[in-house]
Coordinates of C-alpha atoms in Angstrom, one line a residue:
Chain L
X1 CA -37.9 29.1 2.0
X2 CA -41.1 30.7 0.7
X3 CA -43.8 31.3 3.2
X4 CA -47.2 33.0 3.5
X5 CA -46.9 34.8 6.8
X6 CA -49.2 37.1 8.8
X7 CA -47.5 40.3 9.9
X8 CA -48.8 43.3 11.8
X9 CA -49.3 44.9 8.4
X10 CA -51.2 41.9 7.1
X11 CA -50.4 38.7 5.2
X12 CA -47.4 38.6 2.9
X13 CA -45.5 36.0 0.8
X14 CA -41.9 36.3 1.6
X15 CA -38.6 34.3 2.0
X16 CA -37.8 33.4 5.6
X17 CA -35.9 30.5 7.3
X18 CA -37.7 27.6 8.9
X19 CA -38.0 28.1 12.6
X20 CA -36.7 24.6 13.7
X21 CA -37.1 23.4 17.2
X22 CA -34.8 21.0 19.0
X23 CA -36.1 17.4 18.9
X24 CA -38.7 18.0 16.3
X25 CA -39.3 16.6 12.8
X26 CA -38.8 18.8 9.7
X27 CA -41.6 18.2 7.1
X28 CA -41.7 19.2 3.5
X29 CA -45.2 20.5 2.8
X30 CA -46.8 18.9 -0.1
X31 CA -50.2 20.6 -0.1
X32 CA -52.1 22.7 2.5
X33 CA -55.7 23.9 2.9
X34 CA -57.1 27.3 3.8
X35 CA -59.5 27.2 6.8
X36 CA -62.0 29.8 8.1
X37 CA -59.7 30.2 11.1
X38 CA -57.0 31.5 8.7
X39 CA -59.3 34.1 7.5
X40 CA -60.2 35.0 11.1
X41 CA -56.5 35.3 11.9
X42 CA -56.0 37.7 9.0
X43 CA -58.8 39.8 10.5
X44 CA -56.8 39.9 13.8
X45 CA -58.3 37.1 15.8
X46 CA -55.8 35.9 18.3
X47 CA -53.3 38.5 17.3
X48 CA -51.1 35.8 15.6
X49 CA -47.8 36.9 13.9
X50 CA -46.1 34.2 11.8
X51 CA -46.6 31.6 9.1
X52 CA -50.2 30.7 8.6
X53 CA -51.7 27.2 7.8
X54 CA -52.7 24.3 9.9
X55 CA -54.3 21.9 7.4
X56 CA -51.6 20.1 5.4
X57 CA -50.0 16.9 4.3
X58 CA -46.2 16.5 3.9
X59 CA -43.2 14.3 3.9
X60 CA -40.7 14.0 6.7
X61 CA -37.3 15.2 5.7
X62 CA -35.6 15.1 9.1
X63 CA -36.5 13.5 12.4
X64 CA -34.9 12.5 15.7
X65 CA -36.1 8.9 14.9
X66 CA -34.7 8.2 11.4
X67 CA -37.5 5.6 10.8
X68 CA -39.9 8.6 10.1
X69 CA -37.7 10.1 7.3
X70 CA -39.5 9.8 4.0
X71 CA -42.9 9.0 5.5
X72 CA -46.0 10.9 4.2
X73 CA -47.6 12.4 7.3
X74 CA -50.2 14.7 8.8
X75 CA -50.1 16.2 12.3
X76 CA -52.0 17.3 15.3
X77 CA -51.8 21.1 15.3
X78 CA -51.6 21.4 19.1
X79 CA -48.1 20.9 20.4
X80 CA -48.5 20.2 24.1
X81 CA -45.8 20.4 26.9
X82 CA -46.6 16.8 27.9
X83 CA -45.8 17.6 31.5
X84 CA -48.5 19.8 33.1
X85 CA -51.7 18.5 35.0
X86 CA -53.8 19.0 31.9
X87 CA -51.5 16.9 29.6
X88 CA -51.3 14.3 32.5
X89 CA -55.1 14.2 32.5
X90 CA -55.1 13.2 28.9
X91 CA -56.2 16.6 27.4
X92 CA -53.1 17.8 25.6
X93 CA -55.2 19.8 23.1
X94 CA -56.1 22.0 26.1
X95 CA -52.5 22.3 27.5
X96 CA -52.2 25.8 28.8
X97 CA -48.6 25.9 27.5
X98 CA -49.4 24.6 24.1
X99 CA -48.3 26.2 20.9
X100 CA -50.6 25.8 17.9
X101 CA -49.5 25.3 14.3
X102 CA -50.1 28.5 12.4
X103 CA -52.4 29.8 15.1
X104 CA -50.5 30.5 18.3
X105 CA -46.7 30.9 18.8
X106 CA -45.7 28.3 16.1
X107 CA -45.1 28.8 12.4
X108 CA -47.6 27.0 10.2
X109 CA -47.9 25.0 7.0
X110 CA -48.2 27.7 4.3
X111 CA -44.5 27.3 3.7
X112 CA -42.1 24.9 2.0
X113 CA -41.3 23.3 5.3
X114 CA -42.7 23.1 8.8
X115 CA -41.6 21.7 12.2
X116 CA -43.6 19.6 14.6
X117 CA -42.8 17.1 17.5
X118 CA -42.8 13.5 16.3
X119 CA -45.6 12.6 18.8
X120 CA -47.9 14.9 16.8
X121 CA -47.4 13.0 13.5
X122 CA -49.6 10.3 11.9
X123 CA -48.6 8.3 8.8
X124 CA -51.0 8.6 5.9
X125 CA -52.3 5.3 4.5
X126 CA -51.1 4.6 1.0
X127 CA -54.4 4.7 -0.7
X128 CA -55.3 8.2 0.6
X129 CA -54.4 10.9 -1.9
X130 CA -52.8 14.1 -0.9
X131 CA -55.9 16.0 -1.8
X132 CA -57.9 13.9 0.7
X133 CA -55.3 13.8 3.4
X134 CA -55.1 17.5 3.5
X135 CA -58.6 17.5 5.0
X136 CA -57.7 15.3 8.0
X137 CA -57.5 18.2 10.5
X138 CA -61.0 19.6 9.9
X139 CA -62.3 16.0 9.5
X140 CA -60.8 15.2 12.9
X141 CA -62.6 18.3 14.3
X142 CA -65.8 16.9 12.9
X143 CA -65.1 13.5 14.6
X144 CA -64.7 15.4 17.9
X145 CA -68.4 15.6 18.0
X146 CA -68.7 11.8 18.2
X147 CA -65.9 11.8 20.6
X148 CA -67.8 14.1 23.0
X149 CA -71.4 13.0 22.7
X150 CA -73.3 9.8 21.9
X151 CA -75.2 10.2 18.7
X152 CA -77.9 7.5 18.3
X153 CA -78.9 6.0 15.0
X154 CA -82.5 6.9 15.7
X155 CA -81.6 10.6 16.4
X156 CA -82.6 13.5 14.2
X157 CA -79.7 15.9 13.6
X158 CA -79.6 19.4 12.1
X159 CA -76.4 21.0 10.9
X160 CA -76.5 24.7 10.5
X161 CA -74.0 26.1 8.0
X162 CA -72.4 23.8 5.4
X163 CA -69.2 25.7 4.6
X164 CA -65.8 24.0 5.0
X165 CA -66.4 22.5 8.5
X166 CA -70.2 22.1 8.3
X167 CA -69.9 19.9 5.2
X168 CA -67.5 17.5 7.0
X169 CA -69.6 17.5 10.2
X170 CA -72.7 16.7 8.2
X171 CA -70.9 13.8 6.4
X172 CA -69.5 12.4 9.6
X173 CA -72.7 12.6 11.5
X174 CA -74.6 10.8 8.7
X175 CA -72.3 7.8 9.2
X176 CA -74.1 7.2 12.5
X177 CA -77.3 6.3 10.7
X178 CA -79.0 9.4 12.2
X179 CA -81.2 11.5 9.9
X180 CA -79.2 14.6 9.1
X181 CA -80.6 17.7 7.7
X182 CA -78.3 20.7 6.7
X183 CA -79.4 24.3 6.6
X184 CA -77.5 26.9 4.7
X185 CA -78.2 30.4 3.2
X186 CA -76.0 29.4 0.3
X187 CA -77.8 27.0 -2.2
X188 CA -74.6 26.2 -3.9
X189 CA -73.1 24.7 -0.9
X190 CA -76.2 22.6 -0.2
X191 CA -75.7 21.0 -3.6
X192 CA -72.4 19.7 -2.5
X193 CA -73.9 17.5 0.2
X194 CA -73.9 13.8 -0.6
X195 CA -77.1 11.9 -1.2
X196 CA -78.9 10.9 2.0
X197 CA -78.4 14.2 3.8
X198 CA -81.5 16.5 3.9
X199 CA -81.0 20.1 2.9
X200 CA -82.9 23.3 3.3
X201 CA -82.5 27.0 3.2
X202 CA -82.9 29.3 6.2
X203 CA -86.6 29.8 5.4
X204 CA -87.1 26.2 5.7
X205 CA -85.4 25.7 9.0
X206 CA -88.4 26.1 11.3
X207 CA -89.8 22.8 9.9
X208 CA -86.9 21.0 11.5
X209 CA -87.7 22.1 15.0
X210 CA -87.6 19.3 17.7
X211 CA -84.2 18.0 16.6
X212 CA -82.3 15.8 19.2
X213 CA -79.0 17.4 18.1
X214 CA -78.2 20.7 16.4
X215 CA -74.7 21.5 15.3
X216 CA -73.8 25.1 14.8
X217 CA -71.2 25.6 12.1
X218 CA -72.4 28.9 10.9
X219 CA -69.6 31.1 12.4
X220 CA -72.1 33.9 13.0
X221 CA -74.1 35.1 16.0
X222 CA -77.4 34.1 14.6
X223 CA -76.4 30.5 14.3
X224 CA -76.7 29.7 18.1
X225 CA -80.0 31.5 18.4
X226 CA -81.5 29.5 15.5
X227 CA -80.0 26.3 17.0
X228 CA -81.7 27.0 20.4
X229 CA -85.0 27.3 18.5
X230 CA -84.6 24.1 16.6
X231 CA -83.4 21.7 19.4
X232 CA -85.9 19.8 21.5
X233 CA -86.2 19.9 25.3
X234 CA -83.3 18.1 26.8
X235 CA -81.6 18.0 23.4
X236 CA -78.0 18.8 22.6
X237 CA -76.5 21.8 20.9
X238 CA -72.9 21.5 19.6
X239 CA -70.9 24.8 19.2
X240 CA -68.5 24.0 16.4
X241 CA -67.6 27.6 15.3
X242 CA -64.4 29.3 16.4
X243 CA -64.6 33.0 15.3
X244 CA -63.6 36.3 17.0
X245 CA -67.2 37.3 17.7
X246 CA -70.4 35.2 18.2
X247 CA -72.3 38.0 20.0
X248 CA -73.9 37.3 23.4
X249 CA -77.0 35.2 24.4
X250 CA -79.1 34.7 27.4
X251 CA -78.8 31.3 28.9
X252 CA -82.4 31.2 30.2
X253 CA -83.9 29.2 27.3
X254 CA -81.2 26.5 27.8
X255 CA -82.3 26.2 31.5
X256 CA -86.0 26.1 30.9
X257 CA -85.7 23.5 28.2
X258 CA -82.7 21.7 30.0
X259 CA -80.6 21.9 26.9
X260 CA -77.1 20.5 26.9
X261 CA -74.5 22.8 25.1
X262 CA -71.2 21.3 24.1
X263 CA -68.3 23.4 22.9
X264 CA -66.3 21.5 20.4
X265 CA -62.9 22.2 18.8
X266 CA -59.9 20.0 17.7
X267 CA -60.4 16.3 17.3
X268 CA -58.6 12.9 17.0
X269 CA -56.7 12.3 13.8
X270 CA -56.7 8.5 13.8
X271 CA -60.4 7.9 13.1
X272 CA -60.4 10.7 10.6
X273 CA -57.6 9.0 8.7
X274 CA -59.6 5.7 8.9
X275 CA -62.6 7.4 7.4
X276 CA -60.5 8.7 4.5
X277 CA -58.8 5.3 4.0
X278 CA -62.1 3.5 3.9
X279 CA -63.7 6.1 1.7
X280 CA -66.7 6.5 4.0
X281 CA -65.9 10.2 3.8
X282 CA -64.6 11.7 0.6
X283 CA -64.0 15.4 1.0
X284 CA -62.2 16.0 -2.4
X285 CA -65.4 17.3 -4.0
X286 CA -65.1 20.3 -1.6
X287 CA -62.0 21.6 -3.4
X288 CA -63.0 24.8 -5.1
X289 CA -59.5 25.9 -6.3
X290 CA -55.8 25.3 -6.0
X291 CA -53.1 28.0 -5.9
X292 CA -49.3 28.2 -5.9
X293 CA -47.9 29.3 -2.6
X294 CA -46.5 32.4 -4.3
X295 CA -50.2 33.3 -5.1
X296 CA -51.1 32.9 -1.5
X297 CA -52.7 36.3 -1.1
X298 CA -55.0 35.5 -4.1
X299 CA -55.7 32.2 -2.4
X300 CA -56.8 33.9 0.8
X301 CA -59.1 36.3 -1.2
X302 CA -60.6 33.3 -3.1
X303 CA -61.3 31.4 0.2
X304 CA -63.2 34.4 1.5
X305 CA -65.7 34.4 -1.4
X306 CA -69.1 32.9 -0.6
X307 CA -69.0 30.6 -3.7
X308 CA -65.8 28.9 -2.5
X309 CA -65.5 26.0 -0.1
X310 CA -62.0 24.6 0.1
X311 CA -58.9 26.4 -1.4
X312 CA -55.6 24.4 -1.5
X313 CA -52.1 25.9 -1.5
X314 CA -49.2 24.1 -3.1
X315 CA -45.5 25.2 -2.3
Chain K
X1 CA -110.8 28.9 51.4
X2 CA -107.9 31.2 52.3
X3 CA -105.2 31.6 49.6
X4 CA -102.2 33.8 48.9
X5 CA -102.7 34.7 45.3
X6 CA -100.7 36.8 42.9
X7 CA -102.9 39.4 41.1
X8 CA -102.0 42.1 38.6
X9 CA -101.8 44.5 41.6
X10 CA -99.4 42.2 43.5
X11 CA -99.8 39.4 46.0
X12 CA -102.9 39.3 48.3
X13 CA -104.2 36.9 51.0
X14 CA -108.0 36.4 50.2
X15 CA -110.9 34.0 50.2
X16 CA -111.5 32.2 47.0
X17 CA -112.9 28.8 45.9
X18 CA -110.6 25.9 45.0
X19 CA -110.4 25.6 41.2
X20 CA -111.1 21.9 41.0
X21 CA -110.4 20.0 37.8
X22 CA -112.3 16.9 36.6
X23 CA -110.6 13.7 37.4
X24 CA -108.0 15.3 39.8
X25 CA -107.4 14.8 43.5
X26 CA -108.1 17.4 46.1
X27 CA -105.4 17.8 48.7
X28 CA -105.6 19.7 52.0
X29 CA -102.3 21.5 52.3
X30 CA -100.4 20.8 55.5
X31 CA -97.4 23.1 55.0
X32 CA -95.8 24.8 52.1
X33 CA -92.4 26.3 51.3
X34 CA -91.4 29.7 49.7
X35 CA -89.1 29.3 46.8
X36 CA -87.0 31.9 44.9
X37 CA -89.2 31.3 41.9
X38 CA -92.2 32.6 44.0
X39 CA -90.3 35.8 44.6
X40 CA -89.5 36.0 40.9
X41 CA -93.1 35.5 40.1
X42 CA -94.1 38.4 42.4
X43 CA -91.6 40.5 40.5
X44 CA -93.5 39.7 37.3
X45 CA -91.5 36.7 35.8
X46 CA -93.8 34.6 33.7
X47 CA -96.8 36.9 34.1
X48 CA -98.5 34.4 36.5
X49 CA -101.9 35.3 37.9
X50 CA -103.3 32.9 40.5
X51 CA -102.5 31.1 43.8
X52 CA -98.7 30.9 44.4
X53 CA -96.8 28.0 45.8
X54 CA -95.3 24.7 44.4
X55 CA -93.5 23.3 47.5
X56 CA -95.9 21.5 49.8
X57 CA -97.0 18.4 51.6
X58 CA -100.6 17.6 52.1
X59 CA -103.3 15.0 52.8
X60 CA -105.6 13.7 50.0
X61 CA -109.2 14.6 50.7
X62 CA -110.9 13.5 47.6
X63 CA -109.7 11.5 44.6
X64 CA -111.0 9.5 41.5
X65 CA -109.3 6.4 43.1
X66 CA -110.6 6.3 46.8
X67 CA -107.5 4.3 47.9
X68 CA -105.6 7.6 47.8
X69 CA -107.9 9.4 50.2
X70 CA -106.2 10.1 53.6
X71 CA -102.7 9.5 52.3
X72 CA -100.0 12.1 53.0
X73 CA -98.5 13.1 49.7
X74 CA -96.3 15.5 47.7
X75 CA -96.6 16.0 44.0
X76 CA -94.9 16.8 40.6
X77 CA -95.7 20.3 39.9
X78 CA -95.8 19.9 36.1
X79 CA -99.2 18.6 35.0
X80 CA -98.7 17.3 31.5
X81 CA -101.2 16.4 28.8
X82 CA -99.9 12.8 28.6
X83 CA -100.7 12.6 24.9
X84 CA -98.3 14.7 22.9
X85 CA -95.0 13.7 21.3
X86 CA -93.0 15.2 24.1
X87 CA -95.0 13.2 26.8
X88 CA -94.8 10.1 24.6
X89 CA -91.1 10.5 24.5
X90 CA -90.9 10.4 28.3
X91 CA -90.4 14.1 29.0
X92 CA -93.7 15.1 30.6
X93 CA -92.0 18.0 32.5
X94 CA -91.4 19.6 29.1
X95 CA -94.9 19.0 27.7
X96 CA -95.7 22.1 25.7
X97 CA -99.3 21.9 26.9
X98 CA -98.4 21.5 30.6
X99 CA -99.7 23.6 33.4
X100 CA -97.4 24.2 36.4
X101 CA -98.6 24.4 40.0
X102 CA -98.5 27.9 41.2
X103 CA -96.3 29.0 38.2
X104 CA -98.3 28.6 35.0
X105 CA -102.1 28.3 34.5
X106 CA -102.7 26.3 37.6
X107 CA -103.4 27.5 41.2
X108 CA -100.7 26.6 43.7
X109 CA -100.2 25.4 47.3
X110 CA -100.3 28.6 49.3
X111 CA -104.0 27.9 50.0
X112 CA -106.0 25.5 52.3
X113 CA -106.5 23.1 49.4
X114 CA -105.0 22.3 45.9
X115 CA -105.8 20.1 42.9
X116 CA -103.5 17.9 41.0
X117 CA -103.8 14.7 38.8
X118 CA -103.3 11.5 40.7
X119 CA -100.4 10.5 38.5
X120 CA -98.5 13.5 39.9
X121 CA -98.8 12.3 43.5
X122 CA -96.3 10.4 45.5
X123 CA -97.0 9.1 49.0
X124 CA -94.7 10.3 51.7
X125 CA -93.0 7.5 53.7
X126 CA -94.1 7.4 57.4
X127 CA -90.8 8.4 59.0
X128 CA -90.4 11.6 57.0
X129 CA -91.7 14.7 58.9
X130 CA -93.8 17.3 57.2
X131 CA -91.0 19.8 57.7
X132 CA -88.7 17.6 55.6
X133 CA -91.3 16.4 53.1
X134 CA -92.0 20.0 52.1
X135 CA -88.5 20.2 50.6
X136 CA -89.0 17.3 48.2
X137 CA -89.6 19.5 45.1
X138 CA -86.4 21.5 45.4
X139 CA -84.5 18.3 46.5
X140 CA -85.9 16.6 43.4
X141 CA -84.5 19.5 41.4
X142 CA -81.1 19.0 42.9
X143 CA -81.3 15.2 42.1
X144 CA -82.0 16.3 38.5
X145 CA -78.3 17.1 38.2
X146 CA -77.4 13.4 38.9
X147 CA -80.2 12.4 36.4
X148 CA -78.6 14.5 33.7
X149 CA -74.8 14.0 34.2
X150 CA -72.5 11.4 35.5
X151 CA -70.7 12.7 38.6
X152 CA -67.8 10.6 39.4
X153 CA -66.6 10.0 43.1
X154 CA -63.2 11.3 42.1
X155 CA -64.6 14.6 40.6
X156 CA -64.0 18.0 42.1
X157 CA -67.2 20.0 42.2
X158 CA -68.0 23.7 43.0
X159 CA -71.4 25.0 43.8
X160 CA -71.9 28.7 43.4
X161 CA -74.5 30.2 45.6
X162 CA -75.9 28.3 48.6
X163 CA -79.3 29.7 49.1
X164 CA -82.4 27.5 49.1
X165 CA -81.5 25.4 46.1
X166 CA -77.7 25.6 46.2
X167 CA -77.7 24.1 49.8
X168 CA -79.7 21.1 48.5
X169 CA -77.5 20.7 45.3
X170 CA -74.3 20.8 47.5
X171 CA -75.8 18.1 49.8
X172 CA -76.9 15.9 47.0
X173 CA -73.7 16.2 45.0
X174 CA -71.6 15.4 48.2
X175 CA -73.5 12.0 48.4
X176 CA -71.5 11.0 45.2
X177 CA -68.3 11.0 47.1
X178 CA -67.0 13.8 45.0
X179 CA -65.2 16.7 46.8
X180 CA -67.7 19.6 46.9
X181 CA -66.8 23.2 47.6
X182 CA -69.4 25.8 48.0
X183 CA -69.0 29.5 47.3
X184 CA -71.3 32.3 48.6
X185 CA -71.1 36.0 49.3
X186 CA -73.2 35.3 52.4
X187 CA -71.1 33.8 55.2
X188 CA -74.2 32.9 57.2
X189 CA -75.3 30.6 54.5
X190 CA -72.0 28.9 54.3
X191 CA -72.2 28.1 58.0
X192 CA -75.4 26.0 57.3
X193 CA -73.5 23.5 55.1
X194 CA -72.9 20.1 56.7
X195 CA -69.5 18.9 57.6
X196 CA -67.5 17.5 54.6
X197 CA -68.5 20.2 52.2
X198 CA -65.8 22.9 51.6
X199 CA -66.8 26.5 51.8
X200 CA -65.4 29.8 50.6
X201 CA -66.3 33.4 49.9
X202 CA -66.4 35.0 46.5
X203 CA -62.7 36.3 47.1
X204 CA -61.7 32.7 47.6
X205 CA -63.2 31.3 44.5
X206 CA -60.2 31.6 42.2
X207 CA -58.4 29.0 44.3
X208 CA -61.0 26.4 43.1
X209 CA -60.3 26.8 39.4
X210 CA -59.9 23.6 37.4
X211 CA -63.1 22.1 38.8
X212 CA -64.6 19.1 36.9
X213 CA -68.1 20.3 37.5
X214 CA -69.4 23.8 38.5
X215 CA -73.1 24.2 39.4
X216 CA -74.4 27.7 39.2
X217 CA -77.2 28.3 41.8
X218 CA -76.6 32.0 42.2
X219 CA -79.5 33.4 40.3
X220 CA -77.5 36.3 39.1
X221 CA -75.7 37.1 35.7
X222 CA -72.2 37.0 37.4
X223 CA -72.7 33.4 38.5
X224 CA -72.2 31.8 35.0
X225 CA -69.3 34.1 34.2
X226 CA -67.6 32.9 37.4
X227 CA -68.6 29.3 36.7
X228 CA -66.9 29.5 33.2
X229 CA -63.7 30.8 34.9
X230 CA -63.6 28.0 37.5
X231 CA -64.4 24.9 35.2
X232 CA -61.6 22.9 33.7
X233 CA -61.2 22.4 29.9
X234 CA -63.8 19.7 28.8
X235 CA -65.5 20.2 32.2
X236 CA -69.2 20.6 32.8
X237 CA -71.3 23.7 33.9
X238 CA -74.8 23.1 35.2
X239 CA -77.1 26.0 35.0
X240 CA -79.5 25.5 38.0
X241 CA -81.0 29.0 38.2
X242 CA -84.4 30.0 36.9
X243 CA -84.8 33.8 37.1
X244 CA -86.2 36.5 34.9
X245 CA -82.8 37.9 33.8
X246 CA -79.3 36.3 33.6
X247 CA -77.9 38.8 31.3
X248 CA -76.1 37.6 28.2
X249 CA -72.7 35.9 27.6
X250 CA -70.4 35.1 24.7
X251 CA -70.3 31.4 23.9
X252 CA -66.6 31.6 22.8
X253 CA -64.9 30.5 26.0
X254 CA -67.1 27.4 26.0
X255 CA -66.0 26.5 22.6
X256 CA -62.3 27.1 23.1
X257 CA -62.3 25.0 26.3
X258 CA -64.8 22.5 25.0
X259 CA -67.1 23.1 28.0
X260 CA -70.4 21.2 28.3
X261 CA -73.2 23.4 29.7
X262 CA -76.3 21.6 31.0
X263 CA -79.6 23.5 31.8
X264 CA -81.3 21.9 34.6
X265 CA -84.8 22.4 36.1
X266 CA -87.4 20.0 37.7
X267 CA -86.3 16.6 38.9
X268 CA -87.6 13.1 39.9
X269 CA -89.5 13.0 43.2
X270 CA -88.9 9.3 44.0
X271 CA -85.1 9.5 44.7
X272 CA -85.6 12.8 46.7
X273 CA -88.2 10.9 48.8
X274 CA -85.7 8.1 49.3
X275 CA -83.0 10.5 50.4
X276 CA -85.3 12.1 53.0
X277 CA -86.5 8.7 54.2
X278 CA -83.0 7.3 54.6
X279 CA -81.8 10.6 56.2
X280 CA -78.9 11.0 53.8
X281 CA -80.2 14.5 53.2
X282 CA -81.8 16.4 56.1
X283 CA -83.0 19.8 54.9
X284 CA -84.9 20.9 58.0
X285 CA -82.0 23.0 59.3
X286 CA -82.6 25.2 56.4
X287 CA -85.9 26.4 57.8
X288 CA -85.5 30.1 58.8
X289 CA -89.1 30.8 59.8
X290 CA -92.7 29.7 59.7
X291 CA -95.8 31.8 59.1
X292 CA -99.5 31.3 59.2
X293 CA -101.1 31.6 55.7
X294 CA -102.8 34.7 56.7
X295 CA -99.5 36.4 57.2
X296 CA -98.4 35.3 53.8
X297 CA -97.3 38.7 52.7
X298 CA -94.9 39.0 55.7
X299 CA -93.7 35.6 54.8
X300 CA -92.8 36.7 51.2
X301 CA -91.0 39.7 52.7
X302 CA -89.1 37.5 55.1
X303 CA -88.1 35.1 52.3
X304 CA -86.5 37.9 50.3
X305 CA -84.2 38.8 53.2
X306 CA -80.6 37.8 52.6
X307 CA -80.4 36.3 56.2
X308 CA -83.3 33.9 55.3
X309 CA -83.1 30.4 53.7
X310 CA -86.4 28.6 53.8
X311 CA -89.7 30.1 54.9
X312 CA -92.7 27.8 55.6
X313 CA -96.3 28.7 55.3
X314 CA -99.0 26.8 57.3
X315 CA -102.7 27.2 56.3

């Protein structure tokens, strides 16, 4: 099959067999999305070697339980062992033995087919188009914020950075009824925010000081420093950025102001699918371009451009 | 009156008048305690200039409401404005206009008398000796952890550093029923821990990895790095150290493991007084030495020694 793989010499589109695993389902990829993490992996973050891609929607071609064959599905990217203490404690996304689709020891979705355990799969409701379902993984990551902390309808929330993930975080947080303001140095991205979400440039951020909750989706070292400046005493900072280098900070301001910092990563798929099915979050306006898998290298280049939000790949 | 004051040339014991403030109570200091923060202030942290001391018990000599005169009291060290948005939101210890007894723009308790607003004062229950009541401020700071986060009886807790504050944190956390292990590089301090609290040296810390909650009371930059190593995925780190320099750290491990960090400072006096009154916490075994106020400089030297826990000062 055709696949966009990361090799020690960089990304290539090539022919390679599907690495099937015993007892797993084989899924035909319908469409996949390029994430900032993919770009980080290409830069050498995690030292990954294999097929990239962890945002996708597909159709089950083969499965240990034949009831799944033919279903349109999305899937949790963390394949946990299911047997260790961390899994037993209900934290499979932190299983120390886990493999991660397209990120760690497991070939990903930028290919004609992929393999995942059945327990990772979720059926996509009929009314959700492929171009929305492909956003379920980052939308689940945005839902993880609500899974971790209690956002009150009277809270004032600031989202820093409204690229791929920040857009989804701002939209999910706005569902709580809280006042949400988004800050970006990219005016074009601010324009993509739906009505009801405040927007400002970096120069305007200081006016938002005293926020109950600040979510850093910037992916750069300055984001957390600015977030620390904008949050109120005893407020909460959510760190929503995974990148190879966020610099270092002194913890002293967090102690003096009794700030709570919450690291936040992968989230639950079921609520994300419900939001897509109900239409309360519609991410399809974030699609900047679509490429054929054979043009995968051009797709990666396009995804790295500042005027781009989401790039889709279609095998 | 006699007072141990910090001047631009260092600490001195001298005669000076009490800086009374309109509408406040005047309190005769009975006994005061030396805190790590006092030692930090002497090293130049916060640039404080004035009478040191914020741990104390005293007797009200004069007050706007005469009912208070003669009462034995302790007092919240943060004197808030009571009028700003932060005070109105119920966070007076974070009032941006606040003065702080012996720490910021307000003379402290290492003197024959001190001044505080009546609303800061708490009567000390009769059965609590002065030598226990003088611990109420750091004991309240230990209670602040329980005020901020939910510690479950089935949790496994690690306290790093068992100096003045760490001892109290370990004792308060053990009241929850959780398993508490304390780590110190000072074996003498570990011996002071009451039965039921586990103890280990730095070399033994790795065996405690996977803790639900780790409280850093070390006051040094290595503490938070070790805490990050010992906490489980989705666990909580409490930063209980106020010092002038904690170095800098990368936030990336907190994101990958979805750690919650909680900065923690001053706490509620009422529960601390109840713990002293009921005897569930008895801090008097932490007293290493007592000095007359006139020997205040020797007391500061003694408090800085590694074999010392709490030093008391008596005017």
